[in-house]
């Protein structure tokens, strides 16, 4: 589980094909990898991925074909990605509970800067629209947002 609050913006430093999926190496700046172990989960652009290798401030994850089919922005070397480590039971919950399991891809129709916040208008797949409640929350690229 995650909070939907971004801890760092990393960069995909390497992306290699793995039978239709990908193996990604992600370089962090301030995430802090000292407490991350192999098998831990890190949300990368909101997608819960398992650490399979770790070297300094770079971690490696495998992304399946299924995950790639329902996400955007996980494949290109040099891409900046939002990062969050999985929550521990003792952590403060400053955002929302987010699973990191992606249900679909929406289309941002507008992004309005209100100086201290933003308003996004997002078109969601019809099959998911019935699950979105006013004053509920959705996650876009690892950011937990409240629906108006």
mmCIF file of N, CA and C in Angstrom:
data_model
loop_
_atom_site.group_PDB
_atom_site.id
_atom_site.type_symbol
_atom_site.label_atom_id
_atom_site.label_comp_id
_atom_site.label_asym_id
_atom_site.label_seq_id
_atom_site.Cartn_x
_atom_site.Cartn_y
_atom_site.Cartn_z
ATOM 1 N N UNK A 1 0.842 -1.184 0.000
ATOM 2 C CA UNK A 1 0.000 0.000 0.000
ATOM 3 C C UNK A 1 0.882 1.240 0.000
ATOM 4 N N UNK A 2 0.331 2.296 -0.578
ATOM 5 C CA UNK A 2 1.037 3.558 -0.713
ATOM 6 C C UNK A 2 0.100 4.684 -0.252
ATOM 7 N N UNK A 3 0.665 5.886 -0.093
ATOM 8 C CA UNK A 3 -0.137 7.025 0.357
ATOM 9 C C UNK A 3 -0.575 7.920 -0.790
ATOM 10 N N UNK A 4 0.062 7.790 -1.950
ATOM 11 C CA UNK A 4 -0.246 8.683 -3.057
ATOM 12 C C UNK A 4 0.478 10.011 -2.939
ATOM 13 N N UNK A 5 1.478 10.072 -2.053
ATOM 14 C CA UNK A 5 2.297 11.277 -1.912
ATOM 15 C C UNK A 5 3.691 10.960 -2.456
ATOM 16 N N UNK A 6 4.106 11.675 -3.480
ATOM 17 C CA UNK A 6 5.378 11.415 -4.144
ATOM 18 C C UNK A 6 6.538 11.732 -3.202
ATOM 19 N N UNK A 7 7.500 10.814 -3.124
ATOM 20 C CA UNK A 7 8.678 11.016 -2.286
ATOM 21 C C UNK A 7 9.879 11.497 -3.096
ATOM 22 N N UNK A 8 9.886 11.212 -4.391
ATOM 23 C CA UNK A 8 11.030 11.582 -5.232
ATOM 24 C C UNK A 8 10.603 11.493 -6.689
ATOM 25 N N UNK A 9 11.319 12.197 -7.538
ATOM 26 C CA UNK A 9 11.173 12.046 -8.981
ATOM 27 C C UNK A 9 12.466 11.405 -9.463
ATOM 28 N N UNK A 10 12.359 10.186 -9.976
ATOM 29 C CA UNK A 10 13.515 9.459 -10.471
ATOM 30 C C UNK A 10 13.588 9.517 -11.980
ATOM 31 N N UNK A 11 14.627 8.876 -12.521
ATOM 32 C CA UNK A 11 14.822 8.827 -13.968
ATOM 33 C C UNK A 11 15.066 7.389 -14.383
ATOM 34 N N UNK A 12 14.384 6.940 -15.423
ATOM 35 C CA UNK A 12 14.649 5.607 -15.967
ATOM 36 C C UNK A 12 16.003 5.675 -16.657
ATOM 37 N N UNK A 13 16.995 5.011 -16.054
ATOM 38 C CA UNK A 13 18.355 5.068 -16.588
ATOM 39 C C UNK A 13 18.630 3.958 -17.595
ATOM 40 N N UNK A 14 17.809 2.919 -17.568
ATOM 41 C CA UNK A 14 17.975 1.816 -18.515
ATOM 42 C C UNK A 14 16.627 1.111 -18.685
ATOM 43 N N UNK A 15 16.288 0.748 -19.908
ATOM 44 C CA UNK A 15 15.076 -0.009 -20.206
ATOM 45 C C UNK A 15 15.444 -1.093 -21.211
ATOM 46 N N UNK A 16 15.258 -2.346 -20.816
ATOM 47 C CA UNK A 16 15.588 -3.436 -21.733
ATOM 48 C C UNK A 16 14.396 -4.377 -21.878
ATOM 49 N N UNK A 17 14.189 -4.835 -23.107
ATOM 50 C CA UNK A 17 13.092 -5.738 -23.421
ATOM 51 C C UNK A 17 13.299 -7.089 -22.746
ATOM 52 N N UNK A 18 12.217 -7.637 -22.187
ATOM 53 C CA UNK A 18 12.254 -8.956 -21.556
ATOM 54 C C UNK A 18 11.000 -9.728 -21.965
ATOM 55 N N UNK A 19 11.045 -10.352 -23.131
ATOM 56 C CA UNK A 19 9.929 -11.167 -23.627
ATOM 57 C C UNK A 19 8.618 -10.400 -23.689
ATOM 58 N N UNK A 20 8.678 -9.165 -24.182
ATOM 59 C CA UNK A 20 7.479 -8.343 -24.304
ATOM 60 C C UNK A 20 7.244 -7.457 -23.108
ATOM 61 N N UNK A 21 7.870 -7.773 -21.993
ATOM 62 C CA UNK A 21 7.839 -6.902 -20.826
ATOM 63 C C UNK A 21 9.110 -6.069 -20.822
ATOM 64 N N UNK A 22 9.385 -5.431 -19.704
ATOM 65 C CA UNK A 22 10.587 -4.601 -19.603
ATOM 66 C C UNK A 22 11.295 -4.832 -18.276
ATOM 67 N N UNK A 23 12.586 -4.659 -18.285
ATOM 68 C CA UNK A 23 13.369 -4.555 -17.059
ATOM 69 C C UNK A 23 13.853 -3.108 -17.030
ATOM 70 N N UNK A 24 13.444 -2.380 -15.992
ATOM 71 C CA UNK A 24 13.781 -0.972 -15.861
ATOM 72 C C UNK A 24 14.741 -0.753 -14.706
ATOM 73 N N UNK A 25 15.750 0.063 -14.934
ATOM 74 C CA UNK A 25 16.602 0.549 -13.863
ATOM 75 C C UNK A 25 16.222 2.006 -13.638
ATOM 76 N N UNK A 26 15.971 2.345 -12.378
ATOM 77 C CA UNK A 26 15.495 3.684 -12.033
ATOM 78 C C UNK A 26 16.493 4.322 -11.076
ATOM 79 N N UNK A 27 16.971 5.508 -11.442
ATOM 80 C CA UNK A 27 17.910 6.245 -10.595
ATOM 81 C C UNK A 27 17.118 7.242 -9.757
ATOM 82 N N UNK A 28 17.335 7.188 -8.439
ATOM 83 C CA UNK A 28 16.653 8.101 -7.529
ATOM 84 C C UNK A 28 17.585 9.238 -7.152
ATOM 85 N N UNK A 29 16.989 10.309 -6.647
ATOM 86 C CA UNK A 29 17.792 11.431 -6.156
ATOM 87 C C UNK A 29 17.731 11.491 -4.636
ATOM 88 N N UNK A 30 16.520 11.413 -4.090
ATOM 89 C CA UNK A 30 16.348 11.609 -2.642
ATOM 90 C C UNK A 30 15.464 10.554 -1.996
ATOM 91 N N UNK A 31 15.141 9.477 -2.696
ATOM 92 C CA UNK A 31 14.238 8.469 -2.145
ATOM 93 C C UNK A 31 14.837 7.789 -0.922
ATOM 94 N N UNK A 32 16.135 7.571 -0.943
ATOM 95 C CA UNK A 32 16.784 6.889 0.178
ATOM 96 C C UNK A 32 16.625 5.390 0.055
ATOM 97 N N UNK A 33 17.648 4.718 -0.425
ATOM 98 C CA UNK A 33 17.571 3.294 -0.707
ATOM 99 C C UNK A 33 18.154 2.420 0.397
ATOM 100 N N UNK A 34 18.657 3.023 1.477
ATOM 101 C CA UNK A 34 19.297 2.255 2.547
ATOM 102 C C UNK A 34 18.388 1.202 3.161
ATOM 103 N N UNK A 35 17.105 1.494 3.278
ATOM 104 C CA UNK A 35 16.173 0.560 3.918
ATOM 105 C C UNK A 35 15.400 -0.295 2.916
ATOM 106 N N UNK A 36 15.716 -0.187 1.632
ATOM 107 C CA UNK A 36 15.026 -0.962 0.595
ATOM 108 C C UNK A 36 15.748 -2.292 0.400
ATOM 109 N N UNK A 37 14.986 -3.369 0.430
ATOM 110 C CA UNK A 37 15.528 -4.723 0.243
ATOM 111 C C UNK A 37 14.991 -5.305 -1.064
ATOM 112 N N UNK A 38 15.666 -6.333 -1.584
ATOM 113 C CA UNK A 38 15.129 -7.057 -2.737
ATOM 114 C C UNK A 38 13.772 -7.616 -2.348
ATOM 115 N N UNK A 39 12.801 -7.503 -3.236
ATOM 116 C CA UNK A 39 11.446 -7.965 -2.966
ATOM 117 C C UNK A 39 10.530 -6.881 -2.431
ATOM 118 N N UNK A 40 11.080 -5.713 -2.041
ATOM 119 C CA UNK A 40 10.247 -4.608 -1.578
ATOM 120 C C UNK A 40 9.503 -3.992 -2.762
ATOM 121 N N UNK A 41 8.415 -3.316 -2.450
ATOM 122 C CA UNK A 41 7.620 -2.640 -3.477
ATOM 123 C C UNK A 41 7.915 -1.156 -3.495
ATOM 124 N N UNK A 42 8.013 -0.616 -4.700
ATOM 125 C CA UNK A 42 8.126 0.827 -4.914
ATOM 126 C C UNK A 42 7.120 1.187 -6.000
ATOM 127 N N UNK A 43 6.340 2.250 -5.756
ATOM 128 C CA UNK A 43 5.418 2.741 -6.778
ATOM 129 C C UNK A 43 6.206 3.602 -7.752
ATOM 130 N N UNK A 44 6.133 3.246 -9.026
ATOM 131 C CA UNK A 44 6.784 3.982 -10.105
ATOM 132 C C UNK A 44 5.667 4.503 -10.996
ATOM 133 N N UNK A 45 5.469 5.829 -10.975
ATOM 134 C CA UNK A 45 4.319 6.443 -11.658
ATOM 135 C C UNK A 45 3.012 5.774 -11.226
ATOM 136 N N UNK A 46 2.943 5.408 -9.958
ATOM 137 C CA UNK A 46 1.718 4.841 -9.397
ATOM 138 C C UNK A 46 1.589 3.348 -9.529
ATOM 139 N N UNK A 47 2.508 2.700 -10.220
ATOM 140 C CA UNK A 47 2.448 1.260 -10.440
ATOM 141 C C UNK A 47 3.313 0.560 -9.395
ATOM 142 N N UNK A 48 2.726 -0.360 -8.650
ATOM 143 C CA UNK A 48 3.455 -1.129 -7.650
ATOM 144 C C UNK A 48 4.382 -2.115 -8.356
ATOM 145 N N UNK A 49 5.700 -1.926 -8.175
ATOM 146 C CA UNK A 49 6.689 -2.788 -8.811
ATOM 147 C C UNK A 49 7.638 -3.336 -7.754
ATOM 148 N N UNK A 50 8.161 -4.524 -7.998
ATOM 149 C CA UNK A 50 9.017 -5.228 -7.040
ATOM 150 C C UNK A 50 10.491 -5.030 -7.385
ATOM 151 N N UNK A 51 11.268 -4.650 -6.397
ATOM 152 C CA UNK A 51 12.702 -4.442 -6.583
ATOM 153 C C UNK A 51 13.382 -5.800 -6.761
ATOM 154 N N UNK A 52 14.075 -5.976 -7.911
ATOM 155 C CA UNK A 52 14.778 -7.228 -8.184
ATOM 156 C C UNK A 52 16.295 -7.067 -8.103
ATOM 157 N N UNK A 53 16.754 -5.800 -8.070
ATOM 158 C CA UNK A 53 18.183 -5.524 -7.965
ATOM 159 C C UNK A 53 18.328 -4.116 -7.414
ATOM 160 N N UNK A 54 19.423 -3.907 -6.685
ATOM 161 C CA UNK A 54 19.668 -2.589 -6.091
ATOM 162 C C UNK A 54 21.169 -2.331 -6.053
ATOM 163 N N UNK A 55 21.576 -1.171 -6.575
ATOM 164 C CA UNK A 55 22.981 -0.752 -6.538
ATOM 165 C C UNK A 55 23.006 0.733 -6.216
ATOM 166 N N UNK A 56 23.401 1.073 -4.999
ATOM 167 C CA UNK A 56 23.450 2.470 -4.590
ATOM 168 C C UNK A 56 22.076 3.101 -4.668
ATOM 169 N N UNK A 57 21.964 4.158 -5.453
ATOM 170 C CA UNK A 57 20.689 4.871 -5.592
ATOM 171 C C UNK A 57 19.937 4.458 -6.864
ATOM 172 N N UNK A 58 20.276 3.293 -7.410
ATOM 173 C CA UNK A 58 19.579 2.759 -8.588
ATOM 174 C C UNK A 58 18.926 1.439 -8.197
ATOM 175 N N UNK A 59 17.630 1.309 -8.529
ATOM 176 C CA UNK A 59 16.945 0.033 -8.309
ATOM 177 C C UNK A 59 16.387 -0.465 -9.635
ATOM 178 N N UNK A 60 16.213 -1.781 -9.721
ATOM 179 C CA UNK A 60 15.746 -2.411 -10.951
ATOM 180 C C UNK A 60 14.458 -3.167 -10.668
ATOM 181 N N UNK A 61 13.511 -3.070 -11.607
ATOM 182 C CA UNK A 61 12.209 -3.731 -11.496
ATOM 183 C C UNK A 61 11.858 -4.363 -12.836
ATOM 184 N N UNK A 62 11.027 -5.376 -12.804
ATOM 185 C CA UNK A 62 10.493 -5.974 -14.028
ATOM 186 C C UNK A 62 9.052 -5.515 -14.198
ATOM 187 N N UNK A 63 8.697 -5.172 -15.429
ATOM 188 C CA UNK A 63 7.345 -4.716 -15.752
ATOM 189 C C UNK A 63 6.756 -5.697 -16.754
ATOM 190 N N UNK A 64 5.642 -6.304 -16.414
ATOM 191 C CA UNK A 64 5.027 -7.314 -17.288
ATOM 192 C C UNK A 64 4.325 -6.671 -18.477
ATOM 193 N N UNK A 65 4.043 -7.496 -19.478
ATOM 194 C CA UNK A 65 3.268 -7.035 -20.643
ATOM 195 C C UNK A 65 1.905 -6.500 -20.219
ATOM 196 N N UNK A 66 1.263 -7.203 -19.271
ATOM 197 C CA UNK A 66 -0.055 -6.774 -18.784
ATOM 198 C C UNK A 66 0.022 -5.380 -18.178
ATOM 199 N N UNK A 67 1.036 -5.134 -17.362
ATOM 200 C CA UNK A 67 1.191 -3.805 -16.748
ATOM 201 C C UNK A 67 1.444 -2.758 -17.824
ATOM 202 N N UNK A 68 2.279 -3.057 -18.788
ATOM 203 C CA UNK A 68 2.546 -2.113 -19.872
ATOM 204 C C UNK A 68 1.292 -1.812 -20.684
ATOM 205 N N UNK A 69 0.377 -2.791 -20.795
ATOM 206 C CA UNK A 69 -0.837 -2.592 -21.586
ATOM 207 C C UNK A 69 -1.821 -1.633 -20.925
ATOM 208 N N UNK A 70 -1.677 -1.385 -19.614
ATOM 209 C CA UNK A 70 -2.640 -0.497 -18.947
ATOM 210 C C UNK A 70 -1.950 0.676 -18.253
ATOM 211 N N UNK A 71 -0.761 1.047 -18.729
ATOM 212 C CA UNK A 71 -0.048 2.201 -18.188
ATOM 213 C C UNK A 71 0.552 3.021 -19.319
ATOM 214 N N UNK A 72 0.999 4.211 -18.971
ATOM 215 C CA UNK A 72 1.651 5.101 -19.930
ATOM 216 C C UNK A 72 2.919 5.631 -19.275
ATOM 217 N N UNK A 73 4.012 5.707 -20.020
ATOM 218 C CA UNK A 73 5.205 6.386 -19.552
ATOM 219 C C UNK A 73 6.184 5.550 -18.754
ATOM 220 N N UNK A 74 6.142 4.233 -18.894
ATOM 221 C CA UNK A 74 7.079 3.406 -18.145
ATOM 222 C C UNK A 74 8.200 2.831 -18.996
ATOM 223 N N UNK A 75 8.244 3.109 -20.281
ATOM 224 C CA UNK A 75 9.165 2.379 -21.120
ATOM 225 C C UNK A 75 10.399 3.066 -21.622
ATOM 226 N N UNK A 76 10.469 4.374 -21.595
ATOM 227 C CA UNK A 76 11.556 5.054 -22.288
ATOM 228 C C UNK A 76 12.691 5.473 -21.361
ATOM 229 N N UNK A 77 13.897 5.140 -21.761
ATOM 230 C CA UNK A 77 15.080 5.578 -21.031
ATOM 231 C C UNK A 77 15.104 7.103 -20.996
ATOM 232 N N UNK A 78 15.439 7.680 -19.848
ATOM 233 C CA UNK A 78 15.479 9.125 -19.692
ATOM 234 C C UNK A 78 14.184 9.725 -19.173
ATOM 235 N N UNK A 79 13.126 8.925 -19.122
ATOM 236 C CA UNK A 79 11.832 9.408 -18.636
ATOM 237 C C UNK A 79 11.894 9.662 -17.131
ATOM 238 N N UNK A 80 11.327 10.772 -16.701
ATOM 239 C CA UNK A 80 11.203 11.066 -15.277
ATOM 240 C C UNK A 80 9.944 10.377 -14.750
ATOM 241 N N UNK A 81 10.060 9.752 -13.574
ATOM 242 C CA UNK A 81 8.949 9.014 -12.990
ATOM 243 C C UNK A 81 8.778 9.391 -11.518
ATOM 244 N N UNK A 82 7.532 9.431 -11.068
ATOM 245 C CA UNK A 82 7.224 9.682 -9.667
ATOM 246 C C UNK A 82 7.457 8.411 -8.863
ATOM 247 N N UNK A 83 8.040 8.553 -7.668
ATOM 248 C CA UNK A 83 8.405 7.404 -6.851
ATOM 249 C C UNK A 83 7.864 7.526 -5.432
ATOM 250 N N UNK A 84 7.449 6.384 -4.888
ATOM 251 C CA UNK A 84 7.058 6.295 -3.481
ATOM 252 C C UNK A 84 7.332 4.885 -2.989
ATOM 253 N N UNK A 85 7.974 4.771 -1.829
ATOM 254 C CA UNK A 85 8.170 3.456 -1.202
ATOM 255 C C UNK A 85 6.854 3.007 -0.586
ATOM 256 N N UNK A 86 6.704 1.695 -0.453
ATOM 257 C CA UNK A 86 5.506 1.145 0.189
ATOM 258 C C UNK A 86 5.435 1.608 1.643
ATOM 259 N N UNK A 87 4.214 1.773 2.124
ATOM 260 C CA UNK A 87 3.992 2.169 3.512
ATOM 261 C C UNK A 87 4.316 1.027 4.465
ATOM 262 N N UNK A 88 4.695 1.391 5.666
ATOM 263 C CA UNK A 88 4.802 0.435 6.767
ATOM 264 C C UNK A 88 3.604 0.677 7.670
ATOM 265 N N UNK A 89 3.217 -0.304 8.450
ATOM 266 C CA UNK A 89 2.048 -0.149 9.319
ATOM 267 C C UNK A 89 2.207 0.993 10.316
ATOM 268 N N UNK A 90 3.426 1.343 10.678
ATOM 269 C CA UNK A 90 3.657 2.405 11.664
ATOM 270 C C UNK A 90 3.764 3.797 11.036
ATOM 271 N N UNK A 91 3.727 3.905 9.690
ATOM 272 C CA UNK A 91 3.876 5.203 9.034
ATOM 273 C C UNK A 91 2.635 6.064 9.196
ATOM 274 N N UNK A 92 2.856 7.371 9.201
ATOM 275 C CA UNK A 92 1.725 8.308 9.161
ATOM 276 C C UNK A 92 1.097 8.228 7.772
ATOM 277 N N UNK A 93 -0.192 8.387 7.727
ATOM 278 C CA UNK A 93 -0.898 8.347 6.452
ATOM 279 C C UNK A 93 -1.337 9.761 6.111
ATOM 280 N N UNK A 94 -0.515 10.460 5.335
ATOM 281 C CA UNK A 94 -0.808 11.841 5.001
ATOM 282 C C UNK A 94 -1.654 11.985 3.747
ATOM 283 N N UNK A 95 -1.830 10.923 2.999
ATOM 284 C CA UNK A 95 -2.599 10.989 1.757
ATOM 285 C C UNK A 95 -3.791 10.058 1.838
ATOM 286 N N UNK A 96 -3.899 9.169 0.883
ATOM 287 C CA UNK A 96 -4.964 8.178 0.831
ATOM 288 C C UNK A 96 -4.311 6.798 0.765
ATOM 289 N N UNK A 97 -5.057 5.752 1.027
ATOM 290 C CA UNK A 97 -4.533 4.407 0.805
ATOM 291 C C UNK A 97 -4.636 4.086 -0.671
ATOM 292 N N UNK A 98 -3.496 3.764 -1.273
ATOM 293 C CA UNK A 98 -3.397 3.505 -2.705
ATOM 294 C C UNK A 98 -2.746 2.146 -2.889
ATOM 295 N N UNK A 99 -3.343 1.302 -3.728
ATOM 296 C CA UNK A 99 -2.829 -0.059 -3.886
ATOM 297 C C UNK A 99 -1.666 -0.166 -4.867
ATOM 298 N N UNK A 100 -1.602 0.713 -5.843
ATOM 299 C CA UNK A 100 -0.564 0.607 -6.866
ATOM 300 C C UNK A 100 -0.937 -0.362 -7.977
ATOM 301 N N UNK A 101 -2.178 -0.859 -7.963
ATOM 302 C CA UNK A 101 -2.661 -1.731 -9.028
ATOM 303 C C UNK A 101 -3.454 -0.870 -9.995
ATOM 304 N N UNK A 102 -3.001 -0.783 -11.215
ATOM 305 C CA UNK A 102 -3.583 0.124 -12.195
ATOM 306 C C UNK A 102 -4.813 -0.511 -12.829
ATOM 307 N N UNK A 103 -5.907 0.257 -12.857
ATOM 308 C CA UNK A 103 -7.156 -0.233 -13.448
ATOM 309 C C UNK A 103 -7.376 0.264 -14.863
ATOM 310 N N UNK A 104 -6.734 1.349 -15.245
ATOM 311 C CA UNK A 104 -6.929 1.874 -16.587
ATOM 312 C C UNK A 104 -6.166 3.160 -16.787
ATOM 313 N N UNK A 105 -6.268 3.690 -17.997
ATOM 314 C CA UNK A 105 -5.585 4.921 -18.368
ATOM 315 C C UNK A 105 -6.634 5.948 -18.749
ATOM 316 N N UNK A 106 -6.521 7.126 -18.135
ATOM 317 C CA UNK A 106 -7.414 8.230 -18.481
ATOM 318 C C UNK A 106 -6.709 9.188 -19.424
ATOM 319 N N UNK A 107 -7.474 10.135 -19.938
ATOM 320 C CA UNK A 107 -6.925 11.156 -20.827
ATOM 321 C C UNK A 107 -7.133 12.513 -20.171
ATOM 322 N N UNK A 108 -6.032 13.243 -19.927
ATOM 323 C CA UNK A 108 -6.134 14.578 -19.341
ATOM 324 C C UNK A 108 -6.631 15.530 -20.427
ATOM 325 N N UNK A 109 -7.805 16.122 -20.180
ATOM 326 C CA UNK A 109 -8.404 17.041 -21.147
ATOM 327 C C UNK A 109 -8.003 18.481 -20.877
ATOM 328 N N UNK A 110 -7.825 18.814 -19.580
ATOM 329 C CA UNK A 110 -7.360 20.160 -19.237
ATOM 330 C C UNK A 110 -6.614 20.118 -17.916
ATOM 331 N N UNK A 111 -5.704 21.072 -17.767
ATOM 332 C CA UNK A 111 -4.858 21.180 -16.580
ATOM 333 C C UNK A 111 -4.768 22.669 -16.284
ATOM 334 N N UNK A 112 -5.499 23.125 -15.267
ATOM 335 C CA UNK A 112 -5.601 24.558 -14.979
ATOM 336 C C UNK A 112 -4.839 24.879 -13.702
ATOM 337 N N UNK A 113 -3.887 25.799 -13.797
ATOM 338 C CA UNK A 113 -3.082 26.235 -12.657
ATOM 339 C C UNK A 113 -3.870 27.276 -11.880
ATOM 340 N N UNK A 114 -4.166 26.971 -10.606
ATOM 341 C CA UNK A 114 -4.901 27.888 -9.736
ATOM 342 C C UNK A 114 -3.966 28.546 -8.713
ATOM 343 N N UNK A 115 -2.688 28.578 -8.993
ATOM 344 C CA UNK A 115 -1.604 29.136 -8.193
ATOM 345 C C UNK A 115 -1.231 28.256 -7.002
ATOM 346 N N UNK A 116 -2.146 27.926 -6.112
ATOM 347 C CA UNK A 116 -1.812 27.073 -4.971
ATOM 348 C C UNK A 116 -2.291 25.632 -5.160
ATOM 349 N N UNK A 117 -2.988 25.378 -6.238
ATOM 350 C CA UNK A 117 -3.454 24.029 -6.566
ATOM 351 C C UNK A 117 -3.746 23.993 -8.065
ATOM 352 N N UNK A 118 -4.236 22.870 -8.529
ATOM 353 C CA UNK A 118 -4.564 22.704 -9.942
ATOM 354 C C UNK A 118 -5.913 22.021 -10.067
ATOM 355 N N UNK A 119 -6.556 22.251 -11.186
ATOM 356 C CA UNK A 119 -7.770 21.518 -11.536
ATOM 357 C C UNK A 119 -7.472 20.729 -12.806
ATOM 358 N N UNK A 120 -7.682 19.432 -12.714
ATOM 359 C CA UNK A 120 -7.519 18.570 -13.875
ATOM 360 C C UNK A 120 -8.888 18.075 -14.305
ATOM 361 N N UNK A 121 -9.110 18.036 -15.587
ATOM 362 C CA UNK A 121 -10.280 17.378 -16.134
ATOM 363 C C UNK A 121 -9.772 16.143 -16.871
ATOM 364 N N UNK A 122 -10.264 14.978 -16.439
ATOM 365 C CA UNK A 122 -9.765 13.716 -16.966
ATOM 366 C C UNK A 122 -10.916 12.886 -17.508
ATOM 367 N N UNK A 123 -10.765 12.391 -18.730
ATOM 368 C CA UNK A 123 -11.721 11.440 -19.294
ATOM 369 C C UNK A 123 -11.255 10.047 -18.888
ATOM 370 N N UNK A 124 -12.142 9.292 -18.243
ATOM 371 C CA UNK A 124 -11.793 7.942 -17.798
ATOM 372 C C UNK A 124 -12.522 6.922 -18.658
ATOM 373 N N UNK A 125 -11.990 5.704 -18.742
ATOM 374 C CA UNK A 125 -12.697 4.662 -19.482
ATOM 375 C C UNK A 125 -14.088 4.436 -18.887
ATOM 376 N N UNK A 126 -15.075 4.306 -19.730
ATOM 377 C CA UNK A 126 -16.467 4.147 -19.297
ATOM 378 C C UNK A 126 -16.634 3.009 -18.289
ATOM 379 N N UNK A 127 -15.910 1.930 -18.483
ATOM 380 C CA UNK A 127 -16.023 0.769 -17.603
ATOM 381 C C UNK A 127 -15.588 1.098 -16.170
ATOM 382 N N UNK A 128 -14.762 2.119 -15.987
ATOM 383 C CA UNK A 128 -14.300 2.498 -14.648
ATOM 384 C C UNK A 128 -15.093 3.644 -14.041
ATOM 385 N N UNK A 129 -15.798 4.424 -14.859
ATOM 386 C CA UNK A 129 -16.484 5.630 -14.387
ATOM 387 C C UNK A 129 -17.450 5.343 -13.241
ATOM 388 N N UNK A 130 -18.109 4.206 -13.263
ATOM 389 C CA UNK A 130 -19.096 3.901 -12.218
ATOM 390 C C UNK A 130 -18.463 3.678 -10.844
ATOM 391 N N UNK A 131 -17.139 3.494 -10.791
ATOM 392 C CA UNK A 131 -16.449 3.264 -9.525
ATOM 393 C C UNK A 131 -15.861 4.540 -8.922
ATOM 394 N N UNK A 132 -15.995 5.660 -9.620
ATOM 395 C CA UNK A 132 -15.409 6.906 -9.159
ATOM 396 C C UNK A 132 -16.490 7.745 -8.486
ATOM 397 N N UNK A 133 -16.261 8.045 -7.208
ATOM 398 C CA UNK A 133 -17.238 8.782 -6.408
ATOM 399 C C UNK A 133 -16.803 10.227 -6.218
ATOM 400 N N UNK A 134 -17.766 11.155 -6.246
ATOM 401 C CA UNK A 134 -17.485 12.538 -5.907
ATOM 402 C C UNK A 134 -16.962 12.569 -4.479
ATOM 403 N N UNK A 135 -15.893 13.318 -4.265
ATOM 404 C CA UNK A 135 -15.181 13.415 -2.981
ATOM 405 C C UNK A 135 -14.404 12.140 -2.674
ATOM 406 N N UNK A 136 -14.394 11.190 -3.606
ATOM 407 C CA UNK A 136 -13.540 10.011 -3.480
ATOM 408 C C UNK A 136 -12.153 10.378 -3.977
ATOM 409 N N UNK A 137 -11.314 9.385 -4.162
ATOM 410 C CA UNK A 137 -9.968 9.686 -4.647
ATOM 411 C C UNK A 137 -9.587 8.760 -5.786
ATOM 412 N N UNK A 138 -8.745 9.270 -6.658
ATOM 413 C CA UNK A 138 -8.129 8.500 -7.734
ATOM 414 C C UNK A 138 -6.642 8.821 -7.706
ATOM 415 N N UNK A 139 -5.857 7.987 -8.344
ATOM 416 C CA UNK A 139 -4.421 8.229 -8.395
ATOM 417 C C UNK A 139 -4.004 8.389 -9.849
ATOM 418 N N UNK A 140 -3.254 9.453 -10.103
ATOM 419 C CA UNK A 140 -2.721 9.706 -11.437
ATOM 420 C C UNK A 140 -1.211 9.823 -11.300
ATOM 421 N N UNK A 141 -0.482 8.912 -11.946
ATOM 422 C CA UNK A 141 0.995 8.905 -11.912
ATOM 423 C C UNK A 141 1.559 8.985 -10.501
ATOM 424 N N UNK A 142 0.944 8.282 -9.578
ATOM 425 C CA UNK A 142 1.446 8.157 -8.203
ATOM 426 C C UNK A 142 0.904 9.258 -7.299
ATOM 427 N N UNK A 143 0.111 10.184 -7.828
ATOM 428 C CA UNK A 143 -0.418 11.276 -7.026
ATOM 429 C C UNK A 143 -1.876 10.990 -6.706
ATOM 430 N N UNK A 144 -2.200 10.930 -5.411
ATOM 431 C CA UNK A 144 -3.570 10.708 -4.977
ATOM 432 C C UNK A 144 -4.322 12.023 -5.045
ATOM 433 N N UNK A 145 -5.454 12.033 -5.745
ATOM 434 C CA UNK A 145 -6.245 13.245 -5.978
ATOM 435 C C UNK A 145 -7.673 13.041 -5.508
ATOM 436 N N UNK A 146 -8.318 14.116 -5.084
ATOM 437 C CA UNK A 146 -9.721 14.078 -4.686
ATOM 438 C C UNK A 146 -10.575 14.454 -5.885
ATOM 439 N N UNK A 147 -11.659 13.699 -6.076
ATOM 440 C CA UNK A 147 -12.573 13.928 -7.185
ATOM 441 C C UNK A 147 -13.614 14.979 -6.781
ATOM 442 N N UNK A 148 -13.823 15.967 -7.640
ATOM 443 C CA UNK A 148 -14.882 16.980 -7.412
ATOM 444 C C UNK A 148 -16.010 16.771 -8.369
#
